[in-house]
Amino acid sequence: MMMMGEMWPQLGSVIGSVMFAYAIFQQYFPYELRRPIQKYTQKLFGSLYPYIHIAFDEYADGDRDWRRKRSEVYAAIQSYLSTKSSTEAKRLKAHDVKDSNSLVLAIDDNEEVTDEFEGIQLWWTFRKSVPKQSSFSLYPQSDEKSHYRLTFHIRHRDMILGSYLAHVRKQGKAIAVSNRQRKLYINNPAQDWSYYKATKWSHVVFEHPATFETIAMEPQMKEEIVNDLIKFSKGKEYYAKIGKPWKRGYLLYGPPGTGKSTMIAAMSNFMNYDVYDLELTTVKNNTELRKLLIETPNKAIIVIEDIDCSLDLTGQRKKKKDKDEEDKEEKDPVRKMRDREETKKSEVTLSGLLNFIDGIWSACGGERIIVFTTNYVDKLDPALIRRGRMDKHIELSYCCYEAFKVLARNYLDLESHELFGSIERLLGETNMTPADVAENLMPKSDVESADSCLKKLIEALEAAKEDARVKAEEEEKLKAEEEEKLKAEKEAKPKAEEEAKLKEEKEKDESAKDEVKCTHCNGTSAKQEAKENGVIH
Ligand SMILES: Nc1ncnc2c1ncn2[C@@H]1O[C@H](COP(=O)(O)OP(=O)(O)OP(=O)(O)O)[C@@H](O)[C@H]1O
Ligand SMILES: [Mg+2]
């Protein structure tokens, strides 16, 4: 039997001979002969080798443009394999990806990872190649080419090309989204839109810690909102079935400090959506508004805070200038220009905003949430907040006992305490916003105990209750005074009317006495007139 040591030199000489024969074949065989031979050799190997390879390139072939976009499938495969490679592959690459929270692990060059799908085994390999010839480019970039190669048995072809690849894409995208850092966007003023590479929205990383666990509100209401959001996120088919664009409007209203902005942050964290904070006052007109909308991607929360203050949406947009102002404007051209600019600033109309929310353009893209917040819901035009536009109206109000318990858990790690009873009673008797309750509960130093924080809150609640009582008394007093005044006016009115009537009658009587009968003209004339004319009839 041949020993291993003796086998290597022979194997080496066989490989050497094959390579030599291949070089001769490449060099001396004419192209016309080489092509069919190569074709049949591949066919022969194909029938003996029952596996299929699919390569997924990072960039499309020939995509040498400096703006070239990374293939979406490639990115999804990379995310999909990142979870598998960390447990399976022996050679890994770790890198931080833009917009990602954590390190992303990927398989190293030529490393293989095995995957299983519905009992079928498949293999993924990562390949990287660097071309030797480098081309000249105005926008130099790496010529490195990477691709993932998928290998599977030919008999699973349909299953892999159909459901497996769809599964990889979906899972990969979900992993990428959960790793991604949320962003907070704000619209740029239109004059910046034309700059090189300028976009209509600028962003910062959004790292608000609010979640539905930390938000203080009635548990039932919280559950309702969470369920609503879950239903929406899974509603692609449902919305398609009912023929409605995949979007939902929320109106958050309530006094300042009740958690409207906090709720938006919690929504963003829960849904993994970016927030687009739309500052309406910098949008010049309806066309700009529409352009901004088109630039928002899917999985976005578009927010218009304090909608009642954002714009005068009643249609009467131009303030009437008085004569003085017009004169000043005529004399000062700079002021005239500035005033004109300001008038231009606010040309977004109510109908423009309604179109933004549910016009034809709003259906471009999907999976978008629109949130309006306001302190004064009654001030808003009913057309703006009707269901279908603002589908869910959420009132965020003063702190109730349930909400307080959430805050006590968050701020003091307390589930119960002997002072909770007094706080519950006081919260039922007076109004305090969650922001104020939270501020009282927050220890102001390392040594401040939970006891002292709770006592501080009780004091604040008692003070608020006393303030409210004094205010109510004053209001009552003012009201009583007003009523007294009205009553006095009411009583005085008939008396004055009677007096006026009597006076009028008296005056009539007196003028009747003064009248003289004139036989000559068969009528009446005033004594004065007779005197003036010097005629005695
Ligand atoms: N429901 C709540 N749950 C938890 N914290 C809250 C809640 N409401 C308010 N807070 C706390 O109070 C602060 C102010 O709240 P927030 O900015 O959300 O109020 P708002 O309703 O948006 O007020 P405004 O109408 O003035 O914009 C937050 O930073 C948060 O810490
Ligand atoms: Mg707010």
Coordinates of C-alpha atoms and ligand atoms in Angstrom, one line a residue:
M1 CA 0.0 0.0 0.0
M2 CA 1.2 3.5 -0.8
M3 CA 2.2 5.7 2.1
M4 CA 1.1 9.3 2.4
G5 CA 4.6 10.5 2.0
E6 CA 5.0 8.7 -1.3
M7 CA 1.6 9.9 -2.5
W8 CA 2.4 13.7 -2.4
P9 CA 5.1 13.8 -5.1
Q10 CA 2.9 11.8 -7.4
L11 CA -0.1 14.0 -6.8
G12 CA 2.1 17.0 -7.4
S13 CA 3.3 15.7 -10.7
V14 CA -0.3 14.9 -11.8
I15 CA -1.4 18.5 -11.0
G16 CA 1.7 19.8 -12.8
S17 CA 0.9 17.8 -15.9
V18 CA -2.7 18.9 -16.0
M19 CA -1.7 22.5 -15.7
F20 CA 0.9 22.1 -18.4
A21 CA -1.7 20.5 -20.7
Y22 CA -4.1 23.3 -19.9
A23 CA -1.5 26.0 -20.7
I24 CA -0.7 24.2 -24.1
F25 CA -4.5 24.0 -24.8
Q26 CA -4.9 27.7 -24.0
Q27 CA -2.0 28.8 -26.1
Y28 CA -2.0 26.6 -29.2
F29 CA -5.6 25.6 -29.7
P30 CA -7.4 28.0 -32.0
Y31 CA -10.3 29.9 -30.4
E32 CA -12.9 28.3 -32.7
L33 CA -11.9 24.8 -31.4
R34 CA -11.4 25.9 -27.8
R35 CA -14.9 27.2 -27.3
P36 CA -16.8 24.0 -28.1
I37 CA -14.3 21.9 -26.1
Q38 CA -14.7 24.1 -23.1
K39 CA -18.6 24.0 -23.4
Y40 CA -18.7 20.2 -23.5
T41 CA -16.2 19.9 -20.6
Q42 CA -18.4 22.2 -18.5
K43 CA -21.5 20.1 -19.5
L44 CA -19.7 16.9 -18.5
F45 CA -18.6 18.3 -15.1
G46 CA -22.2 19.8 -14.7
S47 CA -23.8 16.3 -15.0
L48 CA -21.3 14.9 -12.5
Y49 CA -21.5 17.8 -10.1
P50 CA -25.2 18.4 -9.0
Y51 CA -24.7 21.7 -7.1
I52 CA -25.7 25.2 -8.1
H53 CA -23.8 28.4 -7.3
I54 CA -25.3 31.8 -7.2
A55 CA -23.2 34.9 -6.7
F56 CA -24.6 38.0 -5.1
D57 CA -22.3 41.0 -6.0
E58 CA -22.0 44.0 -3.8
Y59 CA -22.4 46.3 -6.7
A60 CA -24.1 45.7 -10.1
D61 CA -21.7 44.7 -12.8
G62 CA -20.4 47.7 -14.7
D63 CA -21.6 50.1 -12.0
R64 CA -18.6 52.3 -11.9
D65 CA -20.4 55.4 -11.1
W66 CA -19.2 57.3 -8.1
R67 CA -22.8 57.4 -6.8
R68 CA -23.1 53.6 -7.2
K69 CA -25.5 52.1 -4.7
R70 CA -24.8 49.0 -2.8
S71 CA -27.0 46.1 -3.8
E72 CA -29.9 45.7 -1.4
V73 CA -29.9 41.9 -1.5
Y74 CA -26.1 41.9 -0.7
A75 CA -26.7 44.1 2.3
A76 CA -29.6 41.9 3.4
I77 CA -27.5 38.7 3.0
Q78 CA -24.7 40.3 5.1
S79 CA -27.1 41.1 7.9
Y80 CA -28.7 37.7 7.7
L81 CA -25.4 35.9 7.9
S82 CA -24.0 38.2 10.6
T83 CA -26.1 36.2 13.2
K84 CA -25.0 32.8 11.8
S85 CA -21.4 33.6 11.3
S86 CA -20.9 34.6 14.9
T87 CA -21.7 31.1 16.0
E88 CA -20.4 29.1 13.1
A89 CA -17.5 30.7 11.2
K90 CA -14.0 30.5 12.6
R91 CA -12.6 33.5 10.7
L92 CA -14.7 36.6 11.2
K93 CA -14.4 40.2 10.4
A94 CA -15.8 42.8 12.8
H95 CA -16.7 46.2 11.7
D96 CA -18.9 49.0 12.7
V97 CA -21.5 49.9 10.0
K98 CA -22.8 53.4 9.5
D99 CA -26.0 54.0 11.4
S100 CA -25.6 50.8 13.4
N101 CA -25.7 50.5 17.1
S102 CA -23.3 47.6 17.5
L103 CA -20.4 45.8 15.9
V104 CA -21.4 43.8 12.8
L105 CA -19.7 40.4 12.4
A106 CA -19.2 39.0 8.9
I107 CA -17.5 36.0 7.6
D108 CA -13.9 36.5 6.4
D109 CA -12.7 36.0 2.8
N110 CA -13.2 32.4 1.6
E111 CA -14.9 31.3 4.9
E112 CA -18.0 29.2 4.6
V113 CA -21.2 29.1 6.7
T114 CA -23.8 26.4 6.6
D115 CA -27.5 27.2 6.7
E116 CA -30.6 25.1 6.9
F117 CA -34.0 25.9 5.5
E118 CA -37.0 23.5 5.8
G119 CA -34.6 20.5 6.1
I120 CA -32.4 21.6 3.2
Q121 CA -28.8 22.3 3.7
L122 CA -27.0 25.2 1.9
W123 CA -23.7 26.9 2.0
W124 CA -22.7 30.5 1.9
T125 CA -19.1 31.6 1.1
F126 CA -17.7 35.1 1.0
R127 CA -15.3 36.1 -1.8
K128 CA -13.3 39.2 -2.4
S129 CA -11.2 40.0 -5.4
V130 CA -9.0 42.9 -6.2
P131 CA -8.4 43.5 -10.0
K132 CA -4.7 44.0 -10.9
Q133 CA -5.3 46.7 -13.5
S134 CA -6.5 49.9 -11.9
S135 CA -8.5 52.3 -14.0
F136 CA -8.2 56.0 -13.9
S137 CA -11.2 57.7 -12.4
L138 CA -12.2 61.2 -11.6
Y139 CA -13.7 59.9 -8.4
P140 CA -11.2 57.4 -7.1
Q141 CA -12.6 54.5 -5.1
S142 CA -11.7 51.0 -4.2
D143 CA -11.8 48.5 -7.0
E144 CA -12.3 45.7 -4.6
K145 CA -15.2 43.4 -5.6
S146 CA -17.0 41.3 -3.1
H147 CA -19.7 38.8 -3.4
Y148 CA -21.5 36.1 -1.4
R149 CA -21.8 32.7 -3.1
L150 CA -24.7 30.5 -2.3
T151 CA -24.4 26.7 -3.0
F152 CA -27.2 24.2 -2.9
H153 CA -28.3 21.0 -4.5
I154 CA -29.9 21.3 -7.9
R155 CA -33.1 19.4 -6.8
H156 CA -34.0 22.3 -4.4
R157 CA -33.7 24.9 -7.1
D158 CA -37.3 26.1 -7.0
M159 CA -37.5 26.2 -3.2
I160 CA -34.3 28.1 -2.8
L161 CA -35.0 30.7 -5.6
G162 CA -38.5 31.2 -4.2
S163 CA -39.1 31.0 -0.5
Y164 CA -35.5 30.7 0.8
L165 CA -34.2 33.9 -0.8
A166 CA -37.4 35.8 0.2
H167 CA -36.8 34.6 3.7
V168 CA -33.2 35.7 3.7
R169 CA -34.1 39.2 2.4
K170 CA -36.9 39.6 4.9
Q171 CA -34.8 38.4 7.9
G172 CA -31.8 40.4 6.8
K173 CA -33.7 43.6 6.5
A174 CA -35.3 43.0 9.9
I175 CA -31.9 42.4 11.5
A176 CA -30.5 45.6 9.9
V177 CA -33.4 47.6 11.1
S178 CA -33.1 46.4 14.7
N179 CA -29.3 47.2 14.6
R180 CA -29.8 50.5 13.0
Q181 CA -29.7 53.8 14.9
R182 CA -32.8 55.8 14.8
K183 CA -32.5 59.2 13.2
L184 CA -34.3 62.5 13.8
Y185 CA -34.8 64.6 10.7
I186 CA -35.7 68.2 10.3
N187 CA -36.6 69.9 7.0
N188 CA -34.1 72.3 5.5
P189 CA -35.2 75.7 4.3
A190 CA -35.9 75.6 0.6
Q191 CA -33.1 78.0 -0.3
D192 CA -30.6 75.3 0.8
W193 CA -32.2 72.6 -1.5
S194 CA -30.2 73.5 -4.6
Y195 CA -26.7 73.2 -3.1
Y196 CA -24.5 70.3 -4.2
K197 CA -25.7 67.1 -2.7
A198 CA -28.1 69.0 -0.5
T199 CA -31.1 67.1 0.7
K200 CA -34.4 68.4 1.8
W201 CA -34.0 66.9 5.3
S202 CA -31.0 67.0 7.7
H203 CA -30.6 64.5 10.4
V204 CA -29.0 63.7 13.7
V205 CA -28.8 60.4 15.6
F206 CA -32.0 59.9 17.6
E207 CA -31.3 58.5 21.0
H208 CA -34.3 59.3 23.1
P209 CA -34.6 56.7 25.9
A210 CA -38.4 56.9 26.2
T211 CA -40.3 53.6 25.8
F212 CA -43.8 52.5 26.4
E213 CA -42.5 50.9 29.7
T214 CA -41.3 54.3 31.0
I215 CA -44.2 56.3 29.8
A216 CA -46.7 57.2 32.5
M217 CA -50.3 56.8 31.6
E218 CA -53.3 54.6 32.2
P219 CA -52.3 51.0 31.4
Q220 CA -55.5 50.3 29.4
M221 CA -54.8 53.3 27.2
K222 CA -51.2 52.3 26.8
E223 CA -52.1 48.8 25.8
E224 CA -54.6 50.2 23.3
I225 CA -51.9 52.4 21.6
V226 CA -49.4 49.6 21.5
N227 CA -51.9 47.2 19.9
D228 CA -52.9 49.8 17.4
L229 CA -49.2 50.3 16.4
I230 CA -48.6 46.5 16.1
K231 CA -51.7 46.1 14.0
F232 CA -50.5 48.9 11.8
S233 CA -47.0 47.5 11.3
K234 CA -48.4 44.2 10.3
G235 CA -51.1 45.7 8.1
K236 CA -49.6 45.8 4.6
E237 CA -52.0 43.2 3.2
Y238 CA -54.9 44.5 5.1
Y239 CA -54.5 48.1 3.9
A240 CA -54.1 46.8 0.3
K241 CA -57.3 44.8 0.7
I242 CA -59.4 47.7 1.9
G243 CA -57.8 50.0 -0.7
K244 CA -56.3 52.5 1.7
P245 CA -52.7 53.8 1.6
W246 CA -50.6 52.2 4.4
K247 CA -50.5 55.1 6.8
R248 CA -52.0 56.2 10.0
G249 CA -52.6 59.5 11.7
Y250 CA -52.4 60.1 15.4
L251 CA -53.5 63.3 17.1
L252 CA -51.9 63.8 20.6
Y253 CA -53.5 66.5 22.6
G254 CA -53.4 67.7 26.2
P255 CA -51.8 70.3 28.4
P256 CA -48.1 71.1 28.3
G257 CA -45.9 68.5 30.1
T258 CA -48.3 65.6 29.8
G259 CA -46.0 63.5 27.5
K260 CA -46.9 64.2 23.9
S261 CA -43.3 64.5 22.7
T262 CA -42.3 61.7 24.9
M263 CA -45.0 59.5 23.3
I264 CA -43.5 60.2 19.8
A265 CA -40.1 59.1 21.0
A266 CA -41.6 55.9 22.5
M267 CA -43.5 55.3 19.2
S268 CA -40.2 55.6 17.3
N269 CA -38.3 53.3 19.6
F270 CA -41.1 50.8 19.5
M271 CA -41.6 50.7 15.8
N272 CA -38.0 51.3 14.8
Y273 CA -39.0 54.2 12.6
D274 CA -37.1 57.4 12.0
V275 CA -38.8 60.6 13.1
Y276 CA -39.3 63.4 10.5
D277 CA -40.0 66.6 12.5
L278 CA -41.7 68.9 10.1
E279 CA -41.3 72.6 10.9
L280 CA -44.2 74.0 8.9
T281 CA -43.2 77.7 9.4
T282 CA -40.1 77.2 7.3
V283 CA -42.1 75.6 4.4
K284 CA -43.0 78.3 1.9
N285 CA -45.8 76.8 0.1
N286 CA -47.9 73.7 -0.7
T287 CA -45.5 72.6 -3.5
E288 CA -42.6 72.6 -1.1
L289 CA -44.7 70.7 1.4
R290 CA -45.4 68.0 -1.2
K291 CA -41.7 67.8 -2.2
L292 CA -40.8 67.2 1.5
L293 CA -43.4 64.5 1.7
I294 CA -42.1 62.7 -1.3
E295 CA -38.6 62.6 0.2
T296 CA -39.8 60.8 3.3
P297 CA -39.1 57.1 3.1
N298 CA -41.2 54.2 4.4
K299 CA -41.0 53.4 8.1
A300 CA -41.2 57.0 9.1
I301 CA -43.0 59.0 11.7
I302 CA -43.8 62.5 10.3
V303 CA -44.4 64.9 13.2
I304 CA -46.0 68.3 13.2
E305 CA -45.7 69.6 16.8
D306 CA -48.0 72.3 18.2
I307 CA -50.1 72.3 15.0
D308 CA -52.3 75.1 16.4
C309 CA -49.2 77.4 16.6
S310 CA -47.4 76.2 13.5
L311 CA -49.5 78.2 11.0
D312 CA -52.6 80.2 10.7
L313 CA -54.5 77.5 8.8
T314 CA -57.8 79.4 8.6
G315 CA -57.0 80.8 5.2
Q316 CA -56.8 84.4 6.4
R317 CA -53.1 84.4 6.2
K318 CA -52.2 88.0 5.3
K319 CA -52.3 90.4 8.2
K320 CA -53.9 93.7 7.1
K321 CA -51.3 96.4 7.3
D322 CA -52.3 99.8 8.6
K323 CA -51.5 102.9 6.7
D324 CA -48.5 103.7 8.9
E325 CA -46.8 100.5 8.2
E326 CA -47.4 100.9 4.4
D327 CA -45.8 104.3 4.5
K328 CA -42.8 103.0 6.5
E329 CA -42.4 100.2 3.9
E330 CA -42.4 102.6 1.0
K331 CA -39.6 104.6 2.6
D332 CA -37.5 101.5 3.6
P333 CA -37.0 99.0 0.7
V334 CA -35.0 96.6 2.9
R335 CA -38.0 96.4 5.3
K336 CA -40.3 95.9 2.3
M337 CA -38.2 93.0 1.0
R338 CA -38.0 91.4 4.5
D339 CA -41.8 91.7 5.0
R340 CA -42.4 90.2 1.6
E341 CA -40.1 87.3 2.5
E342 CA -42.1 86.8 5.7
T343 CA -45.4 86.8 3.9
K344 CA -43.9 84.3 1.5
K345 CA -42.9 82.1 4.4
S346 CA -46.4 81.3 5.4
E347 CA -48.2 80.3 2.2
V348 CA -49.0 76.8 3.2
T349 CA -52.8 76.6 3.4
L350 CA -55.1 74.3 5.2
S351 CA -56.0 72.5 1.9
G352 CA -52.3 72.1 1.2
L353 CA -51.8 70.4 4.6
L354 CA -54.9 68.2 4.0
N355 CA -53.5 67.1 0.7
F356 CA -50.2 66.4 2.4
I357 CA -52.0 64.1 4.9
D358 CA -54.3 62.2 2.6
G359 CA -54.0 63.5 -0.9
I360 CA -52.9 61.4 -3.9
W361 CA -49.2 62.1 -3.1
S362 CA -49.5 60.8 0.4
A363 CA -50.0 57.3 -1.1
C364 CA -46.5 57.3 -2.6
G365 CA -44.6 54.9 -0.4
G366 CA -46.2 53.4 2.7
E367 CA -45.8 52.5 6.3
R368 CA -45.9 56.0 7.5
I369 CA -47.3 57.5 10.6
I370 CA -48.3 61.1 10.8
V371 CA -48.5 62.7 14.3
F372 CA -49.9 66.1 15.2
T373 CA -49.6 67.4 18.7
T374 CA -51.5 70.3 20.2
N375 CA -52.4 71.9 23.6
Y376 CA -55.6 73.2 22.2
V377 CA -57.6 70.6 20.3
D378 CA -60.7 72.9 20.1
K379 CA -58.7 75.5 18.1
L380 CA -58.1 73.1 15.2
D381 CA -60.1 73.0 12.1
P382 CA -62.4 69.9 12.3
A383 CA -61.4 69.0 8.7
L384 CA -57.8 68.6 9.8
I385 CA -58.5 66.1 12.5
R386 CA -61.4 64.2 11.2
R387 CA -61.0 60.4 11.3
G388 CA -59.3 59.1 8.2
R389 CA -56.8 62.0 8.5
M390 CA -56.1 61.7 12.2
D391 CA -57.3 58.2 12.8
K392 CA -56.6 58.0 16.5
H393 CA -57.1 60.8 18.9
I394 CA -55.1 60.4 22.1
E395 CA -55.7 62.6 25.1
L396 CA -52.7 62.9 27.3
S397 CA -53.9 64.4 30.5
Y398 CA -52.9 65.1 34.1
C399 CA -51.2 62.5 36.2
C400 CA -53.5 59.8 37.5
Y401 CA -52.5 57.3 40.2
E402 CA -51.6 54.5 37.7
A403 CA -49.4 56.9 35.9
F404 CA -47.8 58.0 39.2
K405 CA -47.0 54.3 40.0
V406 CA -45.1 54.0 36.7
L407 CA -43.1 57.2 37.5
A408 CA -42.4 55.9 41.1
R409 CA -41.1 52.7 39.6
N410 CA -38.9 54.5 37.1
Y411 CA -37.6 57.2 39.3
L412 CA -37.4 55.6 42.7
D413 CA -37.6 51.8 42.0
L414 CA -40.6 51.7 44.2
E415 CA -43.6 49.3 43.8
S416 CA -45.4 50.3 46.9
H417 CA -45.0 52.6 49.9
E418 CA -47.0 53.8 52.9
L419 CA -47.3 57.3 51.4
F420 CA -48.9 56.0 48.1
G421 CA -52.3 56.2 49.7
S422 CA -52.0 59.9 50.4
I423 CA -50.7 60.5 47.0
E424 CA -53.6 58.6 45.4
R425 CA -56.1 60.7 47.3
L426 CA -54.3 64.0 46.4
L427 CA -54.0 63.1 42.7
G428 CA -57.8 62.5 42.7
E429 CA -58.3 66.0 44.2
T430 CA -55.9 68.1 42.2
N431 CA -54.4 68.3 38.7
M432 CA -50.6 67.9 38.2
T433 CA -48.9 67.0 35.0
P434 CA -46.7 63.9 34.8
A435 CA -43.8 66.3 34.1
D436 CA -44.3 68.0 37.5
V437 CA -44.8 64.7 39.3
A438 CA -41.6 63.4 37.7
E439 CA -39.7 66.5 38.7
N440 CA -40.7 66.1 42.3
L441 CA -39.9 62.4 42.3
M442 CA -36.4 62.8 41.0
P443 CA -33.8 62.7 43.8
K444 CA -31.7 65.9 43.7
S445 CA -28.6 64.4 45.3
D446 CA -27.1 60.9 46.0
V447 CA -28.2 61.0 49.6
E448 CA -31.8 62.0 49.0
S449 CA -34.1 59.1 49.9
A450 CA -37.3 57.8 48.2
D451 CA -39.2 58.8 51.4
S452 CA -38.1 62.4 51.1
C453 CA -39.0 62.5 47.4
L454 CA -42.5 61.2 48.1
K455 CA -42.9 63.7 50.9
K456 CA -41.8 66.5 48.5
L457 CA -44.4 65.3 46.0
I458 CA -47.1 65.3 48.7
E459 CA -46.1 68.9 49.7
A460 CA -46.2 70.0 46.0
L461 CA -49.6 68.3 45.5
E462 CA -51.0 70.0 48.7
A463 CA -49.6 73.3 47.5
A464 CA -51.2 72.8 44.0
K465 CA -54.5 71.9 45.7
E466 CA -54.4 75.1 47.8
D467 CA -53.5 77.2 44.8
A468 CA -56.4 75.6 42.9
R469 CA -58.7 76.3 45.8
V470 CA -57.6 80.0 46.0
K471 CA -57.9 80.4 42.3
A472 CA -61.4 78.8 42.3
E473 CA -62.5 81.1 45.1
E474 CA -61.2 84.1 43.2
E475 CA -62.9 83.0 40.1
E476 CA -66.1 82.4 42.1
K477 CA -65.8 85.8 43.6
L478 CA -65.2 87.4 40.2
K479 CA -68.2 85.5 38.8
A480 CA -70.4 86.6 41.6
E481 CA -69.4 90.2 41.1
E482 CA -70.0 89.9 37.4
E483 CA -73.4 88.4 38.1
E484 CA -74.2 91.1 40.6
K485 CA -73.3 93.8 38.1
L486 CA -75.4 92.2 35.4
K487 CA -78.4 91.9 37.8
A488 CA -78.0 95.6 38.8
E489 CA -77.9 96.6 35.2
K490 CA -81.0 94.5 34.5
E491 CA -82.9 96.1 37.3
A492 CA -81.7 99.6 36.4
K493 CA -82.8 99.2 32.8
P494 CA -86.6 99.3 33.1
K495 CA -86.4 102.1 35.6
A496 CA -84.3 104.2 33.2
E497 CA -86.6 103.3 30.4
E498 CA -89.6 104.4 32.4
E499 CA -87.9 107.6 33.4
A500 CA -87.0 108.3 29.8
K501 CA -90.6 107.6 28.7
L502 CA -92.0 109.9 31.3
K503 CA -89.6 112.6 30.3
E504 CA -90.6 112.2 26.7
E505 CA -94.3 112.5 27.5
K506 CA -93.7 115.6 29.6
E507 CA -91.8 117.2 26.8
K508 CA -94.6 116.4 24.4
D509 CA -97.1 118.0 26.7
E510 CA -95.1 121.1 27.0
S511 CA -94.7 121.5 23.3
A512 CA -98.4 121.0 22.8
K513 CA -99.2 123.9 25.2
D514 CA -96.9 126.2 23.2
E515 CA -98.6 125.4 20.0
V516 CA -101.1 128.1 18.7
K517 CA -104.0 127.4 16.5
C518 CA -103.8 129.3 13.2
T519 CA -107.2 130.0 11.6
H520 CA -105.7 131.7 8.6
C521 CA -103.6 128.8 7.4
N522 CA -105.9 126.2 8.9
G523 CA -103.1 124.5 10.6
T524 CA -100.7 124.7 13.5
S525 CA -97.6 126.8 13.8
A526 CA -95.2 127.5 16.5
K527 CA -95.5 130.5 18.6
Q528 CA -91.9 131.4 17.7
E529 CA -92.7 131.3 14.0
A530 CA -95.6 133.6 14.5
K531 CA -93.5 136.0 16.5
E532 CA -90.8 136.0 13.9
N533 CA -93.3 136.7 11.1
G534 CA -94.9 139.4 13.2
V535 CA -98.3 138.2 12.2
I536 CA -101.2 137.8 14.7
H537 CA -103.8 135.6 13.2
Ligands
LIG1 N1 -46.6 60.6 30.5 C1 -45.3 60.8 30.8 N2 -44.6 59.7 31.2 C2 -43.3 59.9 31.5 N3 -42.7 61.1 31.6 C3 -43.4 62.1 31.2 C4 -44.7 62.1 30.8 N4 -45.2 63.3 30.6 C5 -44.2 64.1 30.8 N5 -43.1 63.4 31.2 C6 -41.8 64.0 31.5 O1 -41.9 65.4 31.3 C7 -41.1 65.9 30.3 C8 -41.9 66.8 29.4 O2 -42.8 66.0 28.7 P1 -43.1 66.2 27.1 O3 -42.1 67.1 26.5 O4 -43.4 64.9 26.5 O5 -44.5 67.0 27.3 P2 -45.4 67.6 26.1 O6 -46.8 67.1 26.4 O7 -44.8 67.3 24.8 O8 -45.4 69.2 26.4 P3 -45.6 70.4 25.4 O9 -47.1 70.4 25.1 O10 -45.2 71.6 26.2 O11 -44.8 70.1 24.2 C9 -40.5 64.8 29.6 O12 -39.1 65.0 29.4 C10 -40.7 63.6 30.5 O13 -39.6 63.3 31.3
MG2 MG -43.9 68.6 23.3

